[in-house]
mmCIF file of C-alpha atoms in Angstrom:
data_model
loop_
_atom_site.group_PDB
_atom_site.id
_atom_site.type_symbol
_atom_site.label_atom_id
_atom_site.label_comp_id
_atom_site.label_asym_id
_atom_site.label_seq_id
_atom_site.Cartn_x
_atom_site.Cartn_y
_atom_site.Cartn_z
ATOM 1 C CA UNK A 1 0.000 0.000 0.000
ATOM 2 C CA UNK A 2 1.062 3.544 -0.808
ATOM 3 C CA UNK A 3 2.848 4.981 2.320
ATOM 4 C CA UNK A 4 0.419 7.999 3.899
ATOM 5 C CA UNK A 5 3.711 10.000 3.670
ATOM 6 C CA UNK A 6 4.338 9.730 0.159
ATOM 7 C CA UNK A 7 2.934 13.484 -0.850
ATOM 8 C CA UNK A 8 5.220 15.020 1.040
ATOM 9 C CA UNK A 9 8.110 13.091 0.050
ATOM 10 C CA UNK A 10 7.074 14.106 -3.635
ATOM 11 C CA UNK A 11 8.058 16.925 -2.472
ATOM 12 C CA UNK A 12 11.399 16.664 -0.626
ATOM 13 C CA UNK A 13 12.172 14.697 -3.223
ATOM 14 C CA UNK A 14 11.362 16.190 -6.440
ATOM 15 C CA UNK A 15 11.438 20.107 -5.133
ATOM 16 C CA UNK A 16 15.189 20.705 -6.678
ATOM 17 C CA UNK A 17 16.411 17.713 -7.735
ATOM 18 C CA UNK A 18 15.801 17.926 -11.988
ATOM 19 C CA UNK A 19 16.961 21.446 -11.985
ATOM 20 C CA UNK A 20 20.387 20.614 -10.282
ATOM 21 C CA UNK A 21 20.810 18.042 -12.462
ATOM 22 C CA UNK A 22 20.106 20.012 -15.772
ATOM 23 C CA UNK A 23 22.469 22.905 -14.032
ATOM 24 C CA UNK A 24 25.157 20.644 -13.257
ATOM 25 C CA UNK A 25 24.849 19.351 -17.539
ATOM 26 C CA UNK A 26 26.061 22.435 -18.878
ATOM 27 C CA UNK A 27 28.209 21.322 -21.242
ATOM 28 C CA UNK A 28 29.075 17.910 -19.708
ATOM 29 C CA UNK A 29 26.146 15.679 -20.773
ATOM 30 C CA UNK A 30 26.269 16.238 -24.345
ATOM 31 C CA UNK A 31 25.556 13.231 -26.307
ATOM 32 C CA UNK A 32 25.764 12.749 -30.354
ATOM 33 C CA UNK A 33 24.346 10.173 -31.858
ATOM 34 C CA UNK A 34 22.520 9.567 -34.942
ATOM 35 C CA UNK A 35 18.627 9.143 -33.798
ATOM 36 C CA UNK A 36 15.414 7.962 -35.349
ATOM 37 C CA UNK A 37 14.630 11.763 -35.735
ATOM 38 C CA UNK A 38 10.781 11.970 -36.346
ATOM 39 C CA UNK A 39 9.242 9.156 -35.906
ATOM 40 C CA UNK A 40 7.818 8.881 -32.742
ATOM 41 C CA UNK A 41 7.169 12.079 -33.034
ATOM 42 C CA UNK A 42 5.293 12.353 -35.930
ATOM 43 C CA UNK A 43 3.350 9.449 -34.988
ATOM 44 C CA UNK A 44 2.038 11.338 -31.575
ATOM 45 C CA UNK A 45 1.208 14.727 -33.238
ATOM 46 C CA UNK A 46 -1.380 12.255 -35.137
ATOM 47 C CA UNK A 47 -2.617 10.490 -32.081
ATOM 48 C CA UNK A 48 -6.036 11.746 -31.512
ATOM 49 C CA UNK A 49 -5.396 10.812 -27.445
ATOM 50 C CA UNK A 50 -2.162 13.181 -27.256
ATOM 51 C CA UNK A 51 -4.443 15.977 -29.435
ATOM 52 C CA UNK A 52 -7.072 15.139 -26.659
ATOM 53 C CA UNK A 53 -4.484 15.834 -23.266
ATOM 54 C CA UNK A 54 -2.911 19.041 -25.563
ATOM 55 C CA UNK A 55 -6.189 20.524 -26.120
ATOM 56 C CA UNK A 56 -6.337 24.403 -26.939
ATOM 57 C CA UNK A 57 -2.784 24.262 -26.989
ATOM 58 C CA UNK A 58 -1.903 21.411 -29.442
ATOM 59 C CA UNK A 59 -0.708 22.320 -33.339
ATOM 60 C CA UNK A 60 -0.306 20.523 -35.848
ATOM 61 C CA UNK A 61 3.352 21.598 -36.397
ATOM 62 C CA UNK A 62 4.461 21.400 -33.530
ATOM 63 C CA UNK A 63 8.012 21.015 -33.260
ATOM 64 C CA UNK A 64 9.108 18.111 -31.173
ATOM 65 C CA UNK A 65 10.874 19.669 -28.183
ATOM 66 C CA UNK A 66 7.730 21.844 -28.009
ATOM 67 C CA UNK A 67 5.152 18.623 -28.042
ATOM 68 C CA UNK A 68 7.455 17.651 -25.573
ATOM 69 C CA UNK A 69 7.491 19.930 -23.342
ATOM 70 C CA UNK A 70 3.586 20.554 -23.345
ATOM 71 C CA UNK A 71 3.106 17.289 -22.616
ATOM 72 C CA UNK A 72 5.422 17.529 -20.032
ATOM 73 C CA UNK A 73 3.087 20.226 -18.366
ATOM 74 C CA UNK A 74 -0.032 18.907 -19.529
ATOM 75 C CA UNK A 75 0.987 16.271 -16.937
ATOM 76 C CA UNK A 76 3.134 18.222 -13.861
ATOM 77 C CA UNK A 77 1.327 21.063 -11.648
ATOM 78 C CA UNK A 78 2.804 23.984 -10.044
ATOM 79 C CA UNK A 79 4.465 21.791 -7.010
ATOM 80 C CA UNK A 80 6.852 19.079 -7.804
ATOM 81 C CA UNK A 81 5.381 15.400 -7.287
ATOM 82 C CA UNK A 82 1.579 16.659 -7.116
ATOM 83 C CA UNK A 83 -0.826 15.874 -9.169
ATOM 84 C CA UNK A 84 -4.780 16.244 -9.943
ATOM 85 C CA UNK A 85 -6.300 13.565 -11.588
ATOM 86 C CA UNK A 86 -6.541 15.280 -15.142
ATOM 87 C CA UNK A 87 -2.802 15.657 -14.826
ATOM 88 C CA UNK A 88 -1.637 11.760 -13.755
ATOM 89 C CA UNK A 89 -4.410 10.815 -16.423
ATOM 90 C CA UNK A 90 -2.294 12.976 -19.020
ATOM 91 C CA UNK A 91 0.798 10.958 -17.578
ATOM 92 C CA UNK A 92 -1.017 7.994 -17.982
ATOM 93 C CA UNK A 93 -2.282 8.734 -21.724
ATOM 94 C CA UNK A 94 1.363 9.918 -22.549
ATOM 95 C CA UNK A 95 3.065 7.109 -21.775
ATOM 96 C CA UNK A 96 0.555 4.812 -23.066
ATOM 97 C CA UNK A 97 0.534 7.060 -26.827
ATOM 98 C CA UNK A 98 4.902 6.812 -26.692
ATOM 99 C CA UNK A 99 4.964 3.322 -25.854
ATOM 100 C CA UNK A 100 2.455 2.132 -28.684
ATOM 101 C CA UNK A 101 4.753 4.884 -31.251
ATOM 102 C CA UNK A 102 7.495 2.984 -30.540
ATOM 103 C CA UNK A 103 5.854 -0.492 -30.682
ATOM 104 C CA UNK A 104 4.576 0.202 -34.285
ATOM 105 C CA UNK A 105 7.683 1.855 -35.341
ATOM 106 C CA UNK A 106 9.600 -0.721 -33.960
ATOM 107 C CA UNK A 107 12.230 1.719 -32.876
ATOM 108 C CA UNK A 108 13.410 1.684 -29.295
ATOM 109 C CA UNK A 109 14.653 5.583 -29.772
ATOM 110 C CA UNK A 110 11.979 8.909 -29.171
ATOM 111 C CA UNK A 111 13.650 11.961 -30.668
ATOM 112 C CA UNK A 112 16.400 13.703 -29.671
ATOM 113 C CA UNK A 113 14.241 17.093 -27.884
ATOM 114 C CA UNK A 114 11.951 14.454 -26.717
ATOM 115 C CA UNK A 115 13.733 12.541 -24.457
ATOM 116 C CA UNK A 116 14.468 15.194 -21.569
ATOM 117 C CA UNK A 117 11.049 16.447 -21.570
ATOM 118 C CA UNK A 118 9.408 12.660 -20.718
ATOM 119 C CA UNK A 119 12.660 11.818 -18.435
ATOM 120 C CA UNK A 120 11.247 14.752 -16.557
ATOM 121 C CA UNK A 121 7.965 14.327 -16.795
ATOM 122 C CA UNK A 122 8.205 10.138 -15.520
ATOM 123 C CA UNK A 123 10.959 11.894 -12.885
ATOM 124 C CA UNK A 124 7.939 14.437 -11.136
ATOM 125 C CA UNK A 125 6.078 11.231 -10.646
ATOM 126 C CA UNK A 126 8.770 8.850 -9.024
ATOM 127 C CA UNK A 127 6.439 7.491 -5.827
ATOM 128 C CA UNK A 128 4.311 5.817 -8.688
ATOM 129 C CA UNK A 129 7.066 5.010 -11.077
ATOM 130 C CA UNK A 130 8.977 3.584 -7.780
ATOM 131 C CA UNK A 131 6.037 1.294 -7.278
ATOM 132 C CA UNK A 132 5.677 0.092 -10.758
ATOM 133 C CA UNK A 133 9.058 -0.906 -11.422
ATOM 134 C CA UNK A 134 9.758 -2.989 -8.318
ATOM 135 C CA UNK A 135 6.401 -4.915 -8.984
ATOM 136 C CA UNK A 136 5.110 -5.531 -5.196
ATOM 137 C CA UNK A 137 2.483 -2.705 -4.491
ATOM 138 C CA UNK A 138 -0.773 -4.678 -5.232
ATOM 139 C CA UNK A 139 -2.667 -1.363 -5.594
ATOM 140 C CA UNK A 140 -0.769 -0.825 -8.432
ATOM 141 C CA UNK A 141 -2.316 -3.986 -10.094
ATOM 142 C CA UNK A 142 -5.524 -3.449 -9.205
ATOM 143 C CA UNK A 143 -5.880 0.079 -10.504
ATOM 144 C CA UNK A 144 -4.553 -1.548 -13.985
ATOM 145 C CA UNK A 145 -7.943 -2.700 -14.940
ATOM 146 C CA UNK A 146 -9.630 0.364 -14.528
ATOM 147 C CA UNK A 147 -7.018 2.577 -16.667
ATOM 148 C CA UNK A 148 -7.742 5.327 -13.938
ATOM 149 C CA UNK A 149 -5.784 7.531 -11.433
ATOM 150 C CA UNK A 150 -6.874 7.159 -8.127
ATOM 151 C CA UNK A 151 -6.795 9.216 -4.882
ATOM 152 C CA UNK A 152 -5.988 8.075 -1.316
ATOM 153 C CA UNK A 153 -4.748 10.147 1.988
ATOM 154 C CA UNK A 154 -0.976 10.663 0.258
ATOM 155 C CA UNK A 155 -2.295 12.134 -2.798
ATOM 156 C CA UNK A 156 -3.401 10.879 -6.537
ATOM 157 C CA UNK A 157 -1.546 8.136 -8.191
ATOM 158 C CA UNK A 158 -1.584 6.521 -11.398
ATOM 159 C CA UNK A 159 -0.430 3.420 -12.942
ATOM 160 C CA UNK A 160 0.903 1.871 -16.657
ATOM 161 C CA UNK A 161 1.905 -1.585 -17.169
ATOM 162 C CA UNK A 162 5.793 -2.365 -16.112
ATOM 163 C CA UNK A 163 6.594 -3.224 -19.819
ATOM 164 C CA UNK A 164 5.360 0.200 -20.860
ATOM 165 C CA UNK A 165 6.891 2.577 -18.497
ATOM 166 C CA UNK A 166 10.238 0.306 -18.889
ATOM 167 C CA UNK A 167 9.938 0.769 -22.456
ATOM 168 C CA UNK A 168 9.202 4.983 -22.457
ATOM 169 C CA UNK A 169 12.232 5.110 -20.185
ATOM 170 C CA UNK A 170 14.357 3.041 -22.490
ATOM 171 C CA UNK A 171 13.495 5.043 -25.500
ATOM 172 C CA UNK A 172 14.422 8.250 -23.785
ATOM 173 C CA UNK A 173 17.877 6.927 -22.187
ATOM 174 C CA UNK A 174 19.549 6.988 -25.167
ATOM 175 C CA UNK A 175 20.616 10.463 -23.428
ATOM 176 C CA UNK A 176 22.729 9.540 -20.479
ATOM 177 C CA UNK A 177 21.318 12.948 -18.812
ATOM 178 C CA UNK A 178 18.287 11.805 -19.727
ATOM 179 C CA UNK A 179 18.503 8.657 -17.915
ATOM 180 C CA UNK A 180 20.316 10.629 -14.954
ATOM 181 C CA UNK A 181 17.311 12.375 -14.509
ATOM 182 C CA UNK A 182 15.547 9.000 -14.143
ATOM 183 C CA UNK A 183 18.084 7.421 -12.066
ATOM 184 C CA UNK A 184 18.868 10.515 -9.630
ATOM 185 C CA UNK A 185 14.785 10.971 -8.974
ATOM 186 C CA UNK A 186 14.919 6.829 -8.224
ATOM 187 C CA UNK A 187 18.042 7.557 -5.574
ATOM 188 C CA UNK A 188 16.307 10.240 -4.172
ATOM 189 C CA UNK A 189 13.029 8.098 -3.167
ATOM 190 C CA UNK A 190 14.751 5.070 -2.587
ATOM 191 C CA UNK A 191 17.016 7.028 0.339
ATOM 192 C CA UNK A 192 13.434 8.402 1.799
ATOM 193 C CA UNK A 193 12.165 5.037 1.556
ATOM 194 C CA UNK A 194 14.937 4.229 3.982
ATOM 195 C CA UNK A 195 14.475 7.072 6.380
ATOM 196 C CA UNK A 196 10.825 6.158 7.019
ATOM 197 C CA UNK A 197 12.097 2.710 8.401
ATOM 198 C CA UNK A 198 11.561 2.908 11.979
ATOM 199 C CA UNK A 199 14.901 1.965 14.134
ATOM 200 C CA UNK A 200 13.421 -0.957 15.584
ATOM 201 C CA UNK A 201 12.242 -2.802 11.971
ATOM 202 C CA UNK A 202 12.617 -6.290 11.742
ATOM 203 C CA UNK A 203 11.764 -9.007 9.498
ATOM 204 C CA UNK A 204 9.099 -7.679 6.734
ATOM 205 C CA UNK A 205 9.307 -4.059 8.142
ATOM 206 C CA UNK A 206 12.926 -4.053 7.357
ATOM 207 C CA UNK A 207 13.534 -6.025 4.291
ATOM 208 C CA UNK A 208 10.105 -4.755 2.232
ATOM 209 C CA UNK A 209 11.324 -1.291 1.631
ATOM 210 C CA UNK A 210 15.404 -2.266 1.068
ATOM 211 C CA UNK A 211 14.687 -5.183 -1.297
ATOM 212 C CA UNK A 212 11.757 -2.444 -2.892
ATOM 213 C CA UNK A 213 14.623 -0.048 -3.373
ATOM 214 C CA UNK A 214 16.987 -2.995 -4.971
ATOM 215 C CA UNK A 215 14.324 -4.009 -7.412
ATOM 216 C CA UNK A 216 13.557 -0.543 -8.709
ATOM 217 C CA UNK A 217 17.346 0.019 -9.380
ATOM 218 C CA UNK A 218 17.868 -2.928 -10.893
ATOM 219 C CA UNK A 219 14.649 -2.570 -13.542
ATOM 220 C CA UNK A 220 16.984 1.041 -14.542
ATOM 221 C CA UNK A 221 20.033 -1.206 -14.682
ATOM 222 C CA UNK A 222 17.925 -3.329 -17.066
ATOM 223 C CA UNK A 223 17.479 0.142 -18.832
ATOM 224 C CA UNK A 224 20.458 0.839 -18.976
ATOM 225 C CA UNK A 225 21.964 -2.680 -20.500
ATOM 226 C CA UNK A 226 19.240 -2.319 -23.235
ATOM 227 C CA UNK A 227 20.717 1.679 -24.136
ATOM 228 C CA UNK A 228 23.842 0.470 -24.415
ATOM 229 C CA UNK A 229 23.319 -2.562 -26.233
ATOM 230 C CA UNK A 230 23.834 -1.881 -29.050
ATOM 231 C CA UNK A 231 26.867 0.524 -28.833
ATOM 232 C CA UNK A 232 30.581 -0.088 -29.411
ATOM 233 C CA UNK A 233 32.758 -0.907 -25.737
ATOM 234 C CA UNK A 234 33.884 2.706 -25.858
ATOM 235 C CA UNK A 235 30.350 4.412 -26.450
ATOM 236 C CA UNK A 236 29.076 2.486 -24.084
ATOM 237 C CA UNK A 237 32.079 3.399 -21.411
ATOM 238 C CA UNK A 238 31.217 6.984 -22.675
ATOM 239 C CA UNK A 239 27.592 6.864 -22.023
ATOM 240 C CA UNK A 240 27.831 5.166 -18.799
ATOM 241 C CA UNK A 241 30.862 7.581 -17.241
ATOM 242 C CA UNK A 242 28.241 10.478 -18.448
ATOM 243 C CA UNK A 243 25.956 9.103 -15.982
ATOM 244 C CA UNK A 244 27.728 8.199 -12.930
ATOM 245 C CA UNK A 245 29.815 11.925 -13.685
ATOM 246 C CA UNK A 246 26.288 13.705 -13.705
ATOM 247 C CA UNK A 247 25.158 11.933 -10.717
ATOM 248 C CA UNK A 248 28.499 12.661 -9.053
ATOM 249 C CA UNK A 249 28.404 16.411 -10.409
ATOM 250 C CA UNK A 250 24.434 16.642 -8.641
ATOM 251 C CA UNK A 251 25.411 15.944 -5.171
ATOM 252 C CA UNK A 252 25.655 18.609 -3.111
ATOM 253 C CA UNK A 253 28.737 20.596 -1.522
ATOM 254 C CA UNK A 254 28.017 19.167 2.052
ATOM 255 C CA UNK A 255 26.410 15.856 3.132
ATOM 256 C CA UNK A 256 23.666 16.842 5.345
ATOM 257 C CA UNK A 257 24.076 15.576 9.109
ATOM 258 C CA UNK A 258 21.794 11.926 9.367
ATOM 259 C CA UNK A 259 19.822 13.367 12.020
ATOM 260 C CA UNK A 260 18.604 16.148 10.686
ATOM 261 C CA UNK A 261 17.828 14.501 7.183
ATOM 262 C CA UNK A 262 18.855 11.156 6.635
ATOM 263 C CA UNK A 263 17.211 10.675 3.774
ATOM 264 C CA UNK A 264 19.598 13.368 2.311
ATOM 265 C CA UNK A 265 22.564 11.789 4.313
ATOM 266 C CA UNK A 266 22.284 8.939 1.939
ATOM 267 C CA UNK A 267 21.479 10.162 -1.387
ATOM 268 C CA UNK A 268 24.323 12.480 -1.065
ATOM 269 C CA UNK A 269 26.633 10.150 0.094
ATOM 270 C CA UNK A 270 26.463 7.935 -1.908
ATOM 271 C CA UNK A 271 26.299 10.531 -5.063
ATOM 272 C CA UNK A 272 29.353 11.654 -3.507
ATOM 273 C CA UNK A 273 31.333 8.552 -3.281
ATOM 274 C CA UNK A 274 31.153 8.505 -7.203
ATOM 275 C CA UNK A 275 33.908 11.200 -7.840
ATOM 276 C CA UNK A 276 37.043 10.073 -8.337
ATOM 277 C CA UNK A 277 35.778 5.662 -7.185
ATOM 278 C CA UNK A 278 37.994 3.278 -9.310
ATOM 279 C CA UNK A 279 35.357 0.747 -9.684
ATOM 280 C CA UNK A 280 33.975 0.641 -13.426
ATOM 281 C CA UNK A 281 30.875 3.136 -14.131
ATOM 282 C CA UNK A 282 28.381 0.247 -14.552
ATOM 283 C CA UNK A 283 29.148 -1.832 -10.969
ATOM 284 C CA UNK A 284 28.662 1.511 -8.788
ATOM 285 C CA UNK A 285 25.338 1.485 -10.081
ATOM 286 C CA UNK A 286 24.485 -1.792 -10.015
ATOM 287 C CA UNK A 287 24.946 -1.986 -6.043
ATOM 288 C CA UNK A 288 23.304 1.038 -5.612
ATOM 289 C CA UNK A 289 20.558 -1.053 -3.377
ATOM 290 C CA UNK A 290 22.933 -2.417 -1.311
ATOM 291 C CA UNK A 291 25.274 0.778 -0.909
ATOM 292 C CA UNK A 292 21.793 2.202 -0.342
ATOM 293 C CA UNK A 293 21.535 0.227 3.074
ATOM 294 C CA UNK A 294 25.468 0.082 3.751
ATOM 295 C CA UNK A 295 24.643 4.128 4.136
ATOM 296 C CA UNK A 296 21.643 4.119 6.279
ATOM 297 C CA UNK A 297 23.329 2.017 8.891
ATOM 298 C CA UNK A 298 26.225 3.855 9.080
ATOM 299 C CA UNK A 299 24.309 7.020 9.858
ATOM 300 C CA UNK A 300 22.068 5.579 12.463
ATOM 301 C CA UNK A 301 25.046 5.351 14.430
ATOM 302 C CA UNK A 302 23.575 3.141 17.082
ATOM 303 C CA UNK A 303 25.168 -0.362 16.660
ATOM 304 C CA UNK A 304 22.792 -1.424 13.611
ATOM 305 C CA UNK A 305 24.688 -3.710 11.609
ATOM 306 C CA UNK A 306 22.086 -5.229 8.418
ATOM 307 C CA UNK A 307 22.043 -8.627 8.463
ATOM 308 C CA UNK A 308 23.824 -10.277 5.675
ATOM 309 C CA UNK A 309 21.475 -12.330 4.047
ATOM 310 C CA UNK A 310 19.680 -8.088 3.468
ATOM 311 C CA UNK A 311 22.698 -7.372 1.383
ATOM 312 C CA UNK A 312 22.883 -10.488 -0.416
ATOM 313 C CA UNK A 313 18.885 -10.308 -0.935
ATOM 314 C CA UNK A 314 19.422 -6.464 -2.229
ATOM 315 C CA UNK A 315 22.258 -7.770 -4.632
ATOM 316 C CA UNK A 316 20.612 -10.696 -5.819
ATOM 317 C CA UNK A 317 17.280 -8.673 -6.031
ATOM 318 C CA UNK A 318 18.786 -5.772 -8.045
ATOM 319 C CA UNK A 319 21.035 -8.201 -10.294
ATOM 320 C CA UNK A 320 17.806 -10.605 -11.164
ATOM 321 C CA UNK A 321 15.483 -7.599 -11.546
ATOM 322 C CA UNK A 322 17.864 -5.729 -14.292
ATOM 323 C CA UNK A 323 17.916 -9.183 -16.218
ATOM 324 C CA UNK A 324 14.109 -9.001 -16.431
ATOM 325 C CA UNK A 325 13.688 -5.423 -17.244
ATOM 326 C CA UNK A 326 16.069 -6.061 -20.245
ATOM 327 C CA UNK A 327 14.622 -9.609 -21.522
ATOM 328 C CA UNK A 328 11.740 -7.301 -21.744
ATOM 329 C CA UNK A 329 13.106 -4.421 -23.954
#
């Protein structure tokens, strides 16, 4: 069930965290590559649901970076992370309109000045997009069926099938700041997911939400094999150090004390222990779960030492969950 917390973490999570990142890009992030320019985009500037969400505002020639960005707004509200239903529906309708574009087209690319604009737009709602990657929210299944947002005591939510969302993020990560934007609104949620654990968790209590975090880090990893996939050993070293040097280049000039935010004690930690690591770009992510919880018991600071068989479940769990993810793309 959706934690009664989770608007405000929307919040706390989302309030600052997609304009640092596009700051810290300035002229780092740049990525050239030849893309399936038009395509996708053509085919939603036809689709009578994206005309629908647009409304007054939708043109026929609209470039892409424009479509992109209305529906971008279409679907976000003035406050990071909350939503009225008409927006999450637009979400829901967007997502739904890319993924069938890029099943018809059978490309796995949107354009070029669409990708930021949906990384963003998926990043604003990350409690839902949390949920439906790591698969174990049941409310999230249920609310499949009905193809509607719903609304609870934390806020509205909304919900597209795991294939679909996995494949909208894959077709936009063929930017690696694109995908940062993804994968730094993920870390963010994942390291207040931790901080809501209460000290004296145990069994179910504590695993749920670490494994949870695991999973949804491994269905990026699964992401991120797929973007890469296709590239030579170097692009692929190229795109991946463009990741893990924009997550690096996000965290902020002073780690926040645990006690006073621990959910920002280990998001920034762990962002900065990227600069200058020697471990290769691709295994710093792929323990992210596990650093995750290496963090948060290192801040506590009162004895708490996870139990083994938590890090080997958050290793296993992120490791099996990227294989899945990419079988799927």
């Amino acid at each position: 069930m959706a934690s009664a917390s989770s608007r405000r973490t929307r919040g706390l999570v989302l309030g600052g965290g997609i304009v640092v990142l596009a700051a810290a890009g300035v002229g780092v992030w740049s990525w050239a590559r030849a893309s399936d320019s038009g395509t996708v985009c053509s085919a939603l500037r036809e689709d009578a649901r994206i005309q629908d969400v647009l409304g007054a505002s939708y043109r026929g020639d609209m470039p892409c970076g424009d479509l992109g960005r209305a529906l971008r707004e279409a679907a976000t509200g003035g406050r990071p992370g909350a939503h009225s239903k008409k927006q999450a529906q637009a979400m829901r309708i967007t997502l739904e309109a890319v993924g069938d574009a890029l099943g018809k087209s059978g490309k796995k690319d949107v354009d070029d000045s669409l990708r930021m604009p949906l990384a963003e737009l998926m990043a604003d709602y990350v409690p839902d997009t949390h949920e439906i990657l790591k698969e174990l929210d049941a409310d999230y299944v249920t609310h499949l069926s009905d193809g509607e947002p719903w609304e609870d005591r934390s806020g509205v939510h909304v919900t597209v099938p795991n294939e679909v969302l996995l494949r909208v993020m894959r077709s936009v990560s063929a930017s690696p700041s694109a995908y940062a934007v993804l994968r730094n609104a993920e870390g963010q949620y994942a390291a207040h997911s931790l901080a809501r654990i209460p000290r004296t968790a145990k069994g179910f209590d504590l695993s749920t939400p670490v494994v949870g975090n695991a999973l949804a880090f491994g269905a990026l990893d699964g992401v991120a094999s797929d973007a890469t996939a296709r590239l030579s050993a170097q692009e692929a070293g190229k795109w991946n150090k463009a990741v893990v040097g924009a997550l690096g280049a996000a965290a902020p000039a002073k780690v926040p004390d645990f006690r006073a935010e621990p959910a920002g004690y280990v998001s920034a930690t762990w962002a900065k222990g990227l600069n200058g690591t020697t471990r290769t770009d691709s295994d710093i992510l792929r323990s992210q779960g596990a650093d995750y919880l290496s963090i948060w018991a290192q801040g506590r600071a009162d004895g708490f030492k996870p139990p083994s068989r938590l890090t080997e479940d958050c290793l296993n769990g992120q490791s099996r969950k990227s294989e899945e993810a990419a079988k799927s793309l």
